[in-house]
Coordinates of C-alpha atoms and ligand atoms in Angstrom, one line a residue:
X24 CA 92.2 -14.1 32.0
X25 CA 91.1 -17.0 34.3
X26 CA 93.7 -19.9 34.5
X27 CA 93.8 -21.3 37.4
X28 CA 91.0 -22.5 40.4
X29 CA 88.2 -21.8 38.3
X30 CA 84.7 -23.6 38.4
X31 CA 81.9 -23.0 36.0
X32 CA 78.6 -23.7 36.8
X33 CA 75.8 -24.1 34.4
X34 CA 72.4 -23.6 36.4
X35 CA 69.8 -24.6 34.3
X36 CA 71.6 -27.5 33.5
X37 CA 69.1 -30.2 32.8
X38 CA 67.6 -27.7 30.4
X39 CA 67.1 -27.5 26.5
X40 CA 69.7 -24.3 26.2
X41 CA 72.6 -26.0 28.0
X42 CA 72.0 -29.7 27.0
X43 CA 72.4 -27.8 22.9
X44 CA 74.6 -25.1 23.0
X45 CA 75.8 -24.1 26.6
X46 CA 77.8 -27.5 27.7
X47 CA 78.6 -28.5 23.6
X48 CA 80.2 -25.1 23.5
X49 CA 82.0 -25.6 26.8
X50 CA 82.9 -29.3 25.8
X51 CA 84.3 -27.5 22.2
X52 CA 86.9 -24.9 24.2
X53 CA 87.8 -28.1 26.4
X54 CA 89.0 -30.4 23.6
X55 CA 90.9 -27.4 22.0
X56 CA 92.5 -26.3 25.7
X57 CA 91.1 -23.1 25.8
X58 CA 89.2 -23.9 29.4
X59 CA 91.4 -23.0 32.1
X60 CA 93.7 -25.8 33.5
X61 CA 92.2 -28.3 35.6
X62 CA 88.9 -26.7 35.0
X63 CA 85.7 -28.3 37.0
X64 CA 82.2 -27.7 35.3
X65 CA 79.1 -28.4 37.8
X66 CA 75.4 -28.8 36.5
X67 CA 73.0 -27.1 38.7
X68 CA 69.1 -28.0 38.4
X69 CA 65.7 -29.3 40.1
X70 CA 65.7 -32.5 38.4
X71 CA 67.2 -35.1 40.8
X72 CA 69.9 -37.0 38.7
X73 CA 73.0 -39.3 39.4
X74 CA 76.4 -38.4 37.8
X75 CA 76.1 -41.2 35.6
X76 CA 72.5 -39.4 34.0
X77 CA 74.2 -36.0 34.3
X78 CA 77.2 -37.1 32.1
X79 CA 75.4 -38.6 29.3
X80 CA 72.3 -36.2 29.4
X81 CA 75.4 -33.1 29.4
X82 CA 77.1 -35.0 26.4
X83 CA 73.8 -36.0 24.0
X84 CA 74.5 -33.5 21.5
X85 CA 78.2 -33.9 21.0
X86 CA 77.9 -35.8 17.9
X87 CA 80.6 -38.0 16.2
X88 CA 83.2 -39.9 19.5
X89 CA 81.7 -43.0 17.7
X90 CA 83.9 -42.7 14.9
X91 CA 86.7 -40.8 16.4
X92 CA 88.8 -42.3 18.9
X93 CA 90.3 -38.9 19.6
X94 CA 87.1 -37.2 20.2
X95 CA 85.9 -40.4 22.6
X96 CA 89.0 -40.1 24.6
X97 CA 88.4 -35.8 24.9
X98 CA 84.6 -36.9 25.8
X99 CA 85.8 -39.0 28.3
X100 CA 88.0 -36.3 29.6
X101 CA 85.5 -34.1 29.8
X102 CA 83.0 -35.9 31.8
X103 CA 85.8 -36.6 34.5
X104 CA 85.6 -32.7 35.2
X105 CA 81.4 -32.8 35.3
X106 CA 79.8 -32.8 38.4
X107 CA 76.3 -32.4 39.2
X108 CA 74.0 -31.2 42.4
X109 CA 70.2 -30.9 42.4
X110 CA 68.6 -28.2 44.1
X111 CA 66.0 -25.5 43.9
X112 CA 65.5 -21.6 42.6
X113 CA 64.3 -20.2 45.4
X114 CA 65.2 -21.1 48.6
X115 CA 68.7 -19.8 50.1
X116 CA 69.3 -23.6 51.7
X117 CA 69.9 -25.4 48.7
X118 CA 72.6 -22.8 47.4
X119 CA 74.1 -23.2 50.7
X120 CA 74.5 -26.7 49.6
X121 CA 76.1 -25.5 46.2
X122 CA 78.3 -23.4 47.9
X123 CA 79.6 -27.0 50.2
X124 CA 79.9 -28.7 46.9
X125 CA 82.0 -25.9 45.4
X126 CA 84.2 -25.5 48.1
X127 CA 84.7 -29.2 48.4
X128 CA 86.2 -28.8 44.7
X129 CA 88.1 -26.0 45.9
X130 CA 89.6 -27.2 49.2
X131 CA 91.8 -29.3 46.6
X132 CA 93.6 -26.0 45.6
X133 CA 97.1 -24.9 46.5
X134 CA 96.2 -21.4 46.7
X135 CA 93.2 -19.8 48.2
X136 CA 92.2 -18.0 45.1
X137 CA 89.0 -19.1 43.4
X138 CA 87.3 -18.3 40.3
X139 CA 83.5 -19.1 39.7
X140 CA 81.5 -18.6 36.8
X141 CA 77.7 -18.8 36.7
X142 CA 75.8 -19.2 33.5
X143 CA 71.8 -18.9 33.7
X144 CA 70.4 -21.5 31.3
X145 CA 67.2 -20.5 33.0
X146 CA 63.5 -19.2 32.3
X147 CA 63.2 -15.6 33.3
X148 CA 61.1 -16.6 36.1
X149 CA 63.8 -17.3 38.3
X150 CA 66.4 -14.8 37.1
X151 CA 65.4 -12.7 40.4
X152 CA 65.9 -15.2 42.9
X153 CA 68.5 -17.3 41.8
X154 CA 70.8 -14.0 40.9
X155 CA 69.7 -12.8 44.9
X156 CA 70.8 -16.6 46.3
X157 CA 74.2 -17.2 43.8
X158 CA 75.2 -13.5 45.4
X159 CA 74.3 -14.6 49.2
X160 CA 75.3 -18.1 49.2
X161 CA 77.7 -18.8 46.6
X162 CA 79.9 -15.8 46.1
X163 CA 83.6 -16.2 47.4
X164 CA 85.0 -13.8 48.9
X165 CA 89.0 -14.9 49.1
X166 CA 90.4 -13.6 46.0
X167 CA 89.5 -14.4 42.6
X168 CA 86.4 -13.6 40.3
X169 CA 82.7 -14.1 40.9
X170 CA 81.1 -13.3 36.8
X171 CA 77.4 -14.3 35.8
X172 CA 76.3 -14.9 32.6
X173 CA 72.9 -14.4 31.6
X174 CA 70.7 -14.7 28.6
X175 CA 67.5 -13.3 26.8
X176 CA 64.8 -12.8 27.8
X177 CA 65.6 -9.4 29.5
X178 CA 62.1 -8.6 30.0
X179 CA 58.9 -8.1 27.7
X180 CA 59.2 -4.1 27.2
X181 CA 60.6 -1.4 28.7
X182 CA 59.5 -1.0 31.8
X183 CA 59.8 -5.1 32.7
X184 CA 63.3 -5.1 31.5
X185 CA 64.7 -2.3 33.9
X186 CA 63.0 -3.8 36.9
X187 CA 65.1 -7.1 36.3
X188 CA 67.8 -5.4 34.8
X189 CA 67.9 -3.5 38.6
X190 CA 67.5 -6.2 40.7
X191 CA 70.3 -8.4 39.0
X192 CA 72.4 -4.9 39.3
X193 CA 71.3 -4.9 43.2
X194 CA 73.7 -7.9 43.2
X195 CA 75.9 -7.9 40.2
X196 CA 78.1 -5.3 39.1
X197 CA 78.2 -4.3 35.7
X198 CA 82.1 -5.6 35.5
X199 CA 80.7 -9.0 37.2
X200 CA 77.6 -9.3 34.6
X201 CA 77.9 -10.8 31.2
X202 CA 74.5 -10.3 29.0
X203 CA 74.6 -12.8 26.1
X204 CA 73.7 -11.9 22.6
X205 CA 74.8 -15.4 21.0
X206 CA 74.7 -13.1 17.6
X207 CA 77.7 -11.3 19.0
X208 CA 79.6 -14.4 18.8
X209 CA 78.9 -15.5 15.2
X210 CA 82.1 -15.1 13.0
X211 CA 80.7 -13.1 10.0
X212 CA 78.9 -10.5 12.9
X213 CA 82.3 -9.8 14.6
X214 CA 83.5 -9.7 10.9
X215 CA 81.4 -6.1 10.1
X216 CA 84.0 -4.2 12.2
X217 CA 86.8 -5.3 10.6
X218 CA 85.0 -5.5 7.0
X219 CA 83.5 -1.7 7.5
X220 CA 87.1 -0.4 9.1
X221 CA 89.8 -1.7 7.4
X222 CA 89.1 -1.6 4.3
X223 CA 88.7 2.0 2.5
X224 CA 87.0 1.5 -0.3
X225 CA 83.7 -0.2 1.7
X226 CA 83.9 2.4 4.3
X227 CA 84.0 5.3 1.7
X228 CA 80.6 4.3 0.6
X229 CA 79.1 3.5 3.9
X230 CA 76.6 6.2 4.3
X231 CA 73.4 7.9 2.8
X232 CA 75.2 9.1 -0.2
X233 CA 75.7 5.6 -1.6
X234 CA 73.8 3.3 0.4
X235 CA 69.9 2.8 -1.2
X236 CA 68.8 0.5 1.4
X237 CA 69.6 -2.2 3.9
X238 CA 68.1 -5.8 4.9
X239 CA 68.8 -7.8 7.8
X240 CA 67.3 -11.0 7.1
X241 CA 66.9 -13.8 9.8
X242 CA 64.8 -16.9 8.2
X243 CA 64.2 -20.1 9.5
X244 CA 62.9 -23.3 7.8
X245 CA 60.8 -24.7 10.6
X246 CA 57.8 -23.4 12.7
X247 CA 57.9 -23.3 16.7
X248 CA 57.5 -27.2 17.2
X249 CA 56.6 -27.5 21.0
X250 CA 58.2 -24.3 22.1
X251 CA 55.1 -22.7 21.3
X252 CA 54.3 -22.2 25.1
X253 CA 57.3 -19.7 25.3
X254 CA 57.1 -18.6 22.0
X255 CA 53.4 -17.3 22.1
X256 CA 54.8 -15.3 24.7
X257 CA 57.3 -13.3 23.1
X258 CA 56.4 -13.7 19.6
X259 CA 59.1 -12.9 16.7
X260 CA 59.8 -9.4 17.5
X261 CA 61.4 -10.0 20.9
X262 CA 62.6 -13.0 20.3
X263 CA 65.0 -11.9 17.3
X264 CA 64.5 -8.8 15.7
X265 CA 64.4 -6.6 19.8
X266 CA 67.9 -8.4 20.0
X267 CA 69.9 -10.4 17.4
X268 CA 68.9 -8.3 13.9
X269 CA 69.4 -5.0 16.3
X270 CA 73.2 -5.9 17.7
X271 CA 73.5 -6.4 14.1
X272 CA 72.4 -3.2 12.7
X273 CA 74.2 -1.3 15.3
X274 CA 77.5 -2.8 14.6
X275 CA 76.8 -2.2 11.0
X276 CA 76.4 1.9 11.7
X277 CA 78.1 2.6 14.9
X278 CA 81.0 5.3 14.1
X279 CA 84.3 4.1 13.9
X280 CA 84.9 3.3 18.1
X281 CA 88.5 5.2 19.2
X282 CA 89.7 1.6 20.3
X283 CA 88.4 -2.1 20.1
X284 CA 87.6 -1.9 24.4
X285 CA 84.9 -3.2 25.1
X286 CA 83.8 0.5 26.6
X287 CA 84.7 2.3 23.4
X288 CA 83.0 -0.2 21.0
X289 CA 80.1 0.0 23.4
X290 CA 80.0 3.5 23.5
X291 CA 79.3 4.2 19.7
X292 CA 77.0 1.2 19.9
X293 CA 74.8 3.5 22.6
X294 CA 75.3 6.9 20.1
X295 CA 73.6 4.9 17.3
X296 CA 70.9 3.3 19.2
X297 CA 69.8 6.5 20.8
X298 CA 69.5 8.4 16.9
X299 CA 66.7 5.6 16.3
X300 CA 63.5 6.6 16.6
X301 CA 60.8 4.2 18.3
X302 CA 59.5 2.1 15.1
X303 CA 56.2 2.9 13.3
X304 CA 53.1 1.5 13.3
X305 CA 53.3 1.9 9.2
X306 CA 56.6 0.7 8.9
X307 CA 56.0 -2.5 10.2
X308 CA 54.3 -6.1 8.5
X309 CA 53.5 -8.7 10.6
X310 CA 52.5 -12.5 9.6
X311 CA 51.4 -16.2 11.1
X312 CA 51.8 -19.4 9.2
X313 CA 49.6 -21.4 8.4
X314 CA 49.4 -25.1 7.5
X315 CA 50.5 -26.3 4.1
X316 CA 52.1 -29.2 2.5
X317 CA 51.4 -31.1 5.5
X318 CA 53.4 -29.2 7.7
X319 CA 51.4 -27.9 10.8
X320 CA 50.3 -24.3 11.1
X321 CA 51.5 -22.1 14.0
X322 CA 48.1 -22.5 15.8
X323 CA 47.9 -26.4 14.8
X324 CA 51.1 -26.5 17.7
X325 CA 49.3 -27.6 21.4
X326 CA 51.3 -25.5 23.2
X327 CA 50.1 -22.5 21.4
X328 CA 46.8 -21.1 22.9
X329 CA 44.0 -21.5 19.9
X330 CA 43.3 -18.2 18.2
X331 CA 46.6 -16.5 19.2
X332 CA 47.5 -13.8 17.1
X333 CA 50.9 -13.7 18.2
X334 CA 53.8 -12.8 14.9
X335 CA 55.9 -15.6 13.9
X336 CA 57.4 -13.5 11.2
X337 CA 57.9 -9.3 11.2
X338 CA 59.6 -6.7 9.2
X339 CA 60.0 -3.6 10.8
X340 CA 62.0 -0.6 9.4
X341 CA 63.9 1.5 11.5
X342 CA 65.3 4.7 10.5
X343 CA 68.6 6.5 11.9
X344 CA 68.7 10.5 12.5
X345 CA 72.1 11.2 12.4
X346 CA 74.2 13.1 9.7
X347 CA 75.6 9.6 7.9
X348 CA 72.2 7.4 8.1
X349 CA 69.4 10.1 7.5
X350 CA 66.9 9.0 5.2
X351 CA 68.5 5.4 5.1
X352 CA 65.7 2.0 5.6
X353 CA 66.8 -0.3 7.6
X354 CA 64.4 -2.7 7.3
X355 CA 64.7 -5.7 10.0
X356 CA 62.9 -9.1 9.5
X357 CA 62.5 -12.4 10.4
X358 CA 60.3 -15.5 10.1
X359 CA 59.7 -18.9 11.0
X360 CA 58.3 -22.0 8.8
X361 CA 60.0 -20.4 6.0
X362 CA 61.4 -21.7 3.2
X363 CA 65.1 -21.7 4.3
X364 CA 67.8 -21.5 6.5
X365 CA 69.1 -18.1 6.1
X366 CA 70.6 -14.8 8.1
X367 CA 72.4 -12.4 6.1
X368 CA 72.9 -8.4 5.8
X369 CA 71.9 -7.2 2.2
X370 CA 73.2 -3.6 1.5
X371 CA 71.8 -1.9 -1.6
X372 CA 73.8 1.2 -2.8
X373 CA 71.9 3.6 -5.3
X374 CA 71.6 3.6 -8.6
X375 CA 74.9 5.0 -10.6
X376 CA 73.8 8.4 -13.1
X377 CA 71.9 7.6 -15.8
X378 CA 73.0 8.3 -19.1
X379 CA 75.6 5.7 -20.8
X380 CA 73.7 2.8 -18.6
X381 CA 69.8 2.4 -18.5
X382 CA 68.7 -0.2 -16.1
X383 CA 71.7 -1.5 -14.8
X384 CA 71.5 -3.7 -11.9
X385 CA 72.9 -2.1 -8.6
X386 CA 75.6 -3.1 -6.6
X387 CA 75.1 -5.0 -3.5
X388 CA 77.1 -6.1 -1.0
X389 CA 75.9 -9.2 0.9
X390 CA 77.2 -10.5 3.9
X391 CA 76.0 -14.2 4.7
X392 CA 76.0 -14.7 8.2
X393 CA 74.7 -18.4 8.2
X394 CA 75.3 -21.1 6.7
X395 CA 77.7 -21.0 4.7
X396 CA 79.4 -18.1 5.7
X397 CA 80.5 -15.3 2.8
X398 CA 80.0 -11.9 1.8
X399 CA 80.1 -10.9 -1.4
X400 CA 80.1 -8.0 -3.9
X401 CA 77.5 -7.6 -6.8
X402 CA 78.7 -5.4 -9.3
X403 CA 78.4 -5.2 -13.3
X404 CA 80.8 -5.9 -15.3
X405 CA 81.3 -6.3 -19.6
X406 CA 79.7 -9.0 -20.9
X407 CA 83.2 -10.8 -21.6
X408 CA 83.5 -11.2 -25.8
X409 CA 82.5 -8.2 -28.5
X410 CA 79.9 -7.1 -26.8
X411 CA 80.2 -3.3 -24.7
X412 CA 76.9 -5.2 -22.5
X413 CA 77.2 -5.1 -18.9
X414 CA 75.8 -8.0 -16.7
X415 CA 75.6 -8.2 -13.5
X416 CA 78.3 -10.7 -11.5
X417 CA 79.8 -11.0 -8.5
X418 CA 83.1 -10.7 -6.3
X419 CA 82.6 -13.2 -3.8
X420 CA 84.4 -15.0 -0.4
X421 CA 82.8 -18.0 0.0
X422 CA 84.6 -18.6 3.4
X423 CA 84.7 -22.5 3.0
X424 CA 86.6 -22.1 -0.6
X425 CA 89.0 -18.9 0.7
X426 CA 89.7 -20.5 4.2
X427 CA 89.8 -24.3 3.5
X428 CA 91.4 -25.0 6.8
X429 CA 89.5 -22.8 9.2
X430 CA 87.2 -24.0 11.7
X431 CA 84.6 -21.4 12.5
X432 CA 83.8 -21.4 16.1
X433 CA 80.4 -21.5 17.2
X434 CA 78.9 -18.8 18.7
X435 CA 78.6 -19.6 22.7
X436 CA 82.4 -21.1 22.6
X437 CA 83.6 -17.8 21.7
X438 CA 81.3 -16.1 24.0
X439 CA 82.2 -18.2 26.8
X440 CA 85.9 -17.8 25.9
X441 CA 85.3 -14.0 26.2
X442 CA 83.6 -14.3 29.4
X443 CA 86.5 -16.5 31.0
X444 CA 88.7 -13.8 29.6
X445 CA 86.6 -10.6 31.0
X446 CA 86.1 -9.0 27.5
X447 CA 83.0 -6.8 27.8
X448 CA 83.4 -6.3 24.2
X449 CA 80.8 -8.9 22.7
X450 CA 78.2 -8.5 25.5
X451 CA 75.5 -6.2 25.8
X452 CA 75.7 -3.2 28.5
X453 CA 72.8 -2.4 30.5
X454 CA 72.3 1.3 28.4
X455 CA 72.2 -0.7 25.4
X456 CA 69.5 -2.7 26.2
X457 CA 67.5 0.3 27.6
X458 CA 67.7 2.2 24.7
X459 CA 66.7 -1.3 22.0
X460 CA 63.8 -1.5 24.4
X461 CA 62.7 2.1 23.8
X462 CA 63.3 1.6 20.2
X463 CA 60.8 -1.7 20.0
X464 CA 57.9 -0.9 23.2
X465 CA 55.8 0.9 21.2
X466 CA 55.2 -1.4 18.8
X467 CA 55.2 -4.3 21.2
X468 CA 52.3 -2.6 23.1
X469 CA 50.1 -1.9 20.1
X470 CA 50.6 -5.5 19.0
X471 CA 49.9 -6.8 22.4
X472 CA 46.6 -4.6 22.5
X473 CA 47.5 -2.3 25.1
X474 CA 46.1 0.9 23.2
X475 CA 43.2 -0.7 21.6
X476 CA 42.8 -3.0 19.1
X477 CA 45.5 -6.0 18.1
X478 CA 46.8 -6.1 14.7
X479 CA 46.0 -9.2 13.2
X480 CA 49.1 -10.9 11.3
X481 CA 48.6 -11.5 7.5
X482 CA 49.0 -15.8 7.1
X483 CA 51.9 -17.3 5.3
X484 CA 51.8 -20.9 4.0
X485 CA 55.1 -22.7 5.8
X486 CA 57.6 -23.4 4.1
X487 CA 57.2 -19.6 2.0
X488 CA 59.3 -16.8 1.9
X489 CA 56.8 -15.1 4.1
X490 CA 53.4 -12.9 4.1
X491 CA 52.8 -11.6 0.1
X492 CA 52.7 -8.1 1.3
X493 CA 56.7 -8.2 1.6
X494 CA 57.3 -7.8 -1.7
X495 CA 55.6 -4.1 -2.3
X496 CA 56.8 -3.7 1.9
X497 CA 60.5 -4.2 0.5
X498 CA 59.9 -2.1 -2.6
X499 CA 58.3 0.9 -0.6
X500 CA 61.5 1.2 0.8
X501 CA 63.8 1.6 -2.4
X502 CA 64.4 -2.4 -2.6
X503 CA 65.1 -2.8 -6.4
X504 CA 65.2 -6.1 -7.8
X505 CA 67.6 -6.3 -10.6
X506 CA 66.1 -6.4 -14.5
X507 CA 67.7 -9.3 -15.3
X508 CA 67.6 -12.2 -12.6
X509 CA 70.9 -12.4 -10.7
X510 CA 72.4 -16.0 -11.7
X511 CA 74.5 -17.3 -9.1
X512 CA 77.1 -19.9 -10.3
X513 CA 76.5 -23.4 -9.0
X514 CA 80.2 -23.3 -8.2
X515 CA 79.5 -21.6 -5.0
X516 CA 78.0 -23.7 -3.5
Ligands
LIG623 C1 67.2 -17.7 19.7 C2 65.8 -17.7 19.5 O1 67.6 -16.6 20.5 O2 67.9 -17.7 18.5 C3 65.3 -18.9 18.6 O3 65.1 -17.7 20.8 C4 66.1 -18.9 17.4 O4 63.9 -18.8 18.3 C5 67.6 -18.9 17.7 O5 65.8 -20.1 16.7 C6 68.4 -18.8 16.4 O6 69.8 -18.9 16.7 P1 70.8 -19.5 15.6 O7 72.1 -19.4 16.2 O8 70.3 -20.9 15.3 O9 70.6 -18.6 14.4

């Protein structure tokens, strides 16, 4: 772990990811003292800004010092340990003027060890060069850690993603590198571990024996807004399903690892992800809003190009050949413009033997990764009264009634914590990514038109639950929806 001498610097840092989530997150582990002592966080980016600009441009999202004294005072802490230096991607001379900056910070030190962390905020268009001139120019030498943190996009398929993934290796070790999956900081992710292996009676019935089906559902309530320009890009399959829905679904059927290192974990994580088979042409639905209710369509967004047939919302089901999953659908998706906020894993077991029931809903275990973190148990039960009915209820931890105290981090504080700590375990390992690459290329090509034709997407209205063909896609796969429509208590909420 990283205590002393230690300097963070956000490159990127003028940038829509670190003004939201990377410095928040950083300002978040500050104000509880998790940062190292004396810590010093330097902004790194083109734009040419004074401190004054940095500071408040670094603290615009950290809502409510206003109203708390406490928090102003922390904020004001905070900025005393910002600094800022503009300077370019490419060329070698302005990381040479990092590097005077840095070691001005450092020369302060008592001993000569120094730590520095890097974390990308930045477009893939400069991973390559900016990895090359941090390792030539900025790496220290005199004791002490050099780590980099970089984020998605790794790549558009394949073939892209080993070429950057190799020339960030050129210069990084794997030890040095951290690969952000801000999914494999959420709470109720890391919580499938621990939900799956400590408790007997879920694991007995984690397998193909018991388990129907399973959903991972990402949905989000508004369209692309002015990120269309990336967006179009990438489109929905490598922007969430490639990476956040697939760390998911391999923590959720990885074997039990021999340890919690990060090697072990990582390990089974590989086994899984090399039993999928690339995904199927059949297997997968793909869909575009369109405009209604006076919300815009996808192609009614000026950064998109017109006529784009690029998914905003895909289901793909992948399948798992290995003695515990065989015959299981996993059935991925995700959308935008649609008509909530919601990401949660929806396990459907099978029907129990006919006979003394007919029709009885199935049991489902449901684990609500956002908002509102729970999971939660559908199971029938007796109609309480003279009755011998059975109706379908729940077991449910509603994390905000069970754990009134807790705060649940964010995602990139515990990431970064990890980082600062050198736990591997939450991050993604270069084999990992090779083989969720393999899983997805196929399909990405036929959709980009590389082997002919492009699919066209089926059109959602914003603000739906998605394309109509989900339904009957859901149901192909064993989805049942109970008889009688689950009633969920107002209480929970
Ligand atoms: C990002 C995607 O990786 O994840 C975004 O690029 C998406 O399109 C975001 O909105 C969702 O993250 P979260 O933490 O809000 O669920």
């Amino acid at each position: 772990e990283l205590k002393d001498n230690t300097i963070i610097i956000v490159l990127g840092a003028s940038g829509d990811l670190a003004k939201k989530k990377t410095l928040p997150a950083l300002f978040g582990l500050f104000r509880q003292n998790f940062l190292p002592r004396d810590v010093k966080i330097v902004g790194y980016a083109r734009t040419k800004m004074d401190k004054v600009e940095f500071d408040k441009r670094a603290t615009s999202y950290i809502k409510g010092a206003d109203e708390n004294p406490e928090l102003a005072n922390q904020l004001e802490a905070f900025k005393q340990s910002l600094t800022y230096v503009s300077g370019g991607y490419e060329d070698g001379e302005s990381f040479e003027k990092l590097n005077e900056h840095l070691e001005g910070i450092e020369s302060s030190y008592k001993s000569k060890e120094c730590n520095r962390i890097f974390y990308l905020a930045l477009p893939p268009s400069v991973f390559i060069p900016v990895t090359k001139n941090i390792k030539d120019h900025c790496y220290v030498t005199r004791g002490g850690k050099n780590r980099i943190i970089i984020e998605k996009p790794f790549g558009k398929d394949l073939e892209s993603a080993r070429s950057l993934l190799s020339s960030v290796k050129q210069y990084w070790s794997e030890d040095e590198t951290f690969r952000i999956d801000h999914y494999l900081g959420k709470e109720m992710v890391k919580n499938i571990l621990v939900l799956r292996f400590a408790n007997i009676a879920l694991g007995a019935a984690w397998d193909k024996n018991h388990i129907s089906n399973v959903q991972i559902t990402f949905k989000e309530p508004f369209g692309t807004e002015g990120r269309g320009g990336y967006f179009d890009e990438f489109g929905i399959i490598r922007d969430v399903l490639q990476n956040h829905l697939l760390q998911v679904l391999t923590i959720l059927t990885m074997e039990r690892p021999v340890s919690f290192s990060a090697e072990d974990i990582r390990d089974e994580k590989v086994k899984v992800l090399r039993a999928i088979p690339p995904i199927e042409k059949t297997d997968t639905l793909l869909g575009q809003y369109v405009s209604a209710n006076g919300k815009p369509g996808y192609l009614d967004d000026d950064t998109v190009p017109p006529n784009s047939i690029c998914p905003t919302f895909a289901a793909c089901t992948l399948w798992i050949h290995n003695p515990r999953w065989e015959g299981v659908p996993f059935i991925l998706k995700a959308g935008k413009a649609l008509n909530e906020a919601k990401v949660e894993v929806r396990i459907q077991f099978k029907d129990v033997t006919q006979g003394i029931f007919k029709d009885i809903a199935r049991n489902e275990l449901v684990i609500r990764i956002q908002p509102n973190e729970a999971v939660y148990l559908k199971l029938n039960s007796k109609t309480p009264g003279l009755y011998t009915r059975a109706i379908p209820t729940e077991m449910d931890l509603t994390y905000k009634r069970r754990f009134t105290e807790a705060k649940i981090p964010e995602a990139y504080e515990s990431l970064i914590l990890d980082a600062l700590r050198g736990d591997h375990s939450n991050f993604v390992r270069h084999d990992e990514l090779d083989y969720a690459w393999k899983i997805f290329t196929p399909i990405l090509h036929w959709i980009d038109g590389q082997n002919g034709v492009r699919p066209k997407p089926s059109q959602y209205p914003y603000g739906s639950r998605g394309p109509k063909e989900l339904t009957h896609f859901v149901e192909k796969f064993g989805y049942k929806r109970a008889v009688e429509a689950y009633f969920w208590p107002v209480t929970n909420m």
